[in-house]
Amino acid sequence: MIVSNEMMLALRLKRGKLNITKKESARQTGVSPKTFQEILDGKKLEVQKRTFDKLNDWLLKED
């Protein structure tokens, strides 16, 4: 699955809104910190479906 620019932006915005570190964001999503970092940096755009689903679920979750 492909992580779109819109999804990348949404991940960054939510992380900023919650004022949490990338490591904490990764923990909350269930994605490895390295993978989460690569996604935010735009270095990793193609991810497994389960990773995509974890990120999407985190974005949709109300905090």
PDB file of C-alpha atoms in Angstrom:
ATOM      1  CA  MET A   1       0.000   0.000   0.000  1.00  0.00           C
ATOM      2  CA  ILE A   2       1.168   3.520  -0.730  1.00  0.00           C
ATOM      3  CA  VAL A   3       1.347   6.259   1.910  1.00  0.00           C
ATOM      4  CA  SER A   4       0.073   9.393   0.188  1.00  0.00           C
ATOM      5  CA  ASN A   5       1.353  12.889   0.795  1.00  0.00           C
ATOM      6  CA  GLU A   6      -1.979  13.678   2.446  1.00  0.00           C
ATOM      7  CA  MET A   7      -1.555  10.801   4.887  1.00  0.00           C
ATOM      8  CA  MET A   8       2.019  11.855   5.648  1.00  0.00           C
ATOM      9  CA  LEU A   9       0.797  15.389   6.373  1.00  0.00           C
ATOM     10  CA  ALA A  10      -2.031  14.066   8.551  1.00  0.00           C
ATOM     11  CA  LEU A  11       0.453  11.972  10.570  1.00  0.00           C
ATOM     12  CA  ARG A  12       2.676  15.009  11.098  1.00  0.00           C
ATOM     13  CA  LEU A  13      -0.267  17.216  12.058  1.00  0.00           C
ATOM     14  CA  LYS A  14      -1.673  14.729  14.568  1.00  0.00           C
ATOM     15  CA  ARG A  15       1.755  14.225  16.122  1.00  0.00           C
ATOM     16  CA  GLY A  16       2.121  17.993  16.446  1.00  0.00           C
ATOM     17  CA  LYS A  17      -1.383  18.427  17.828  1.00  0.00           C
ATOM     18  CA  LEU A  18      -0.715  15.804  20.487  1.00  0.00           C
ATOM     19  CA  ASN A  19       2.757  17.286  21.087  1.00  0.00           C
ATOM     20  CA  ILE A  20       4.389  13.853  21.252  1.00  0.00           C
ATOM     21  CA  THR A  21       7.697  12.505  19.985  1.00  0.00           C
ATOM     22  CA  LYS A  22       8.089  10.356  16.902  1.00  0.00           C
ATOM     23  CA  LYS A  23       8.987   7.466  19.178  1.00  0.00           C
ATOM     24  CA  GLU A  24       5.772   7.904  21.184  1.00  0.00           C
ATOM     25  CA  SER A  25       3.763   8.232  17.977  1.00  0.00           C
ATOM     26  CA  ALA A  26       5.257   4.983  16.742  1.00  0.00           C
ATOM     27  CA  ARG A  27       4.396   3.291  20.034  1.00  0.00           C
ATOM     28  CA  GLN A  28       0.808   4.501  19.857  1.00  0.00           C
ATOM     29  CA  THR A  29       0.408   3.305  16.277  1.00  0.00           C
ATOM     30  CA  GLY A  30       2.119  -0.032  16.821  1.00  0.00           C
ATOM     31  CA  VAL A  31       4.573   0.695  13.996  1.00  0.00           C
ATOM     32  CA  SER A  32       8.317   0.416  14.594  1.00  0.00           C
ATOM     33  CA  PRO A  33      10.031   3.744  15.328  1.00  0.00           C
ATOM     34  CA  LYS A  34      12.353   3.282  12.341  1.00  0.00           C
ATOM     35  CA  THR A  35       9.467   2.678   9.944  1.00  0.00           C
ATOM     36  CA  PHE A  36       7.477   5.580  11.384  1.00  0.00           C
ATOM     37  CA  GLN A  37      10.480   7.900  10.960  1.00  0.00           C
ATOM     38  CA  GLU A  38      11.031   6.778   7.365  1.00  0.00           C
ATOM     39  CA  ILE A  39       7.370   7.351   6.534  1.00  0.00           C
ATOM     40  CA  LEU A  40       7.396  10.876   8.006  1.00  0.00           C
ATOM     41  CA  ASP A  41      10.619  11.662   6.138  1.00  0.00           C
ATOM     42  CA  GLY A  42       9.106  10.436   2.871  1.00  0.00           C
ATOM     43  CA  LYS A  43      11.782   7.761   2.507  1.00  0.00           C
ATOM     44  CA  LYS A  44       9.317   4.893   2.773  1.00  0.00           C
ATOM     45  CA  LEU A  45       6.152   5.296   0.760  1.00  0.00           C
ATOM     46  CA  GLU A  46       5.227   1.669   0.159  1.00  0.00           C
ATOM     47  CA  VAL A  47       4.220  -0.205   3.313  1.00  0.00           C
ATOM     48  CA  GLN A  48       2.515  -3.459   4.169  1.00  0.00           C
ATOM     49  CA  LYS A  49      -1.259  -3.391   4.477  1.00  0.00           C
ATOM     50  CA  ARG A  50      -1.156  -3.985   8.242  1.00  0.00           C
ATOM     51  CA  THR A  51       1.203  -1.013   8.709  1.00  0.00           C
ATOM     52  CA  PHE A  52      -1.064   1.171   6.580  1.00  0.00           C
ATOM     53  CA  ASP A  53      -4.094   0.031   8.591  1.00  0.00           C
ATOM     54  CA  LYS A  54      -2.361   0.793  11.922  1.00  0.00           C
ATOM     55  CA  LEU A  55      -1.492   4.306  10.773  1.00  0.00           C
ATOM     56  CA  ASN A  56      -4.979   4.895   9.409  1.00  0.00           C
ATOM     57  CA  ASP A  57      -6.606   3.618  12.609  1.00  0.00           C
ATOM     58  CA  TRP A  58      -4.418   5.980  14.670  1.00  0.00           C
ATOM     59  CA  LEU A  59      -5.416   8.932  12.495  1.00  0.00           C
ATOM     60  CA  LEU A  60      -9.113   8.112  12.836  1.00  0.00           C
ATOM     61  CA  LYS A  61      -8.936   7.564  16.598  1.00  0.00           C
ATOM     62  CA  GLU A  62     -10.261  10.480  18.632  1.00  0.00           C
ATOM     63  CA  ASP A  63      -7.910  11.686  21.371  1.00  0.00           C
TER      64      ASP A  63
END
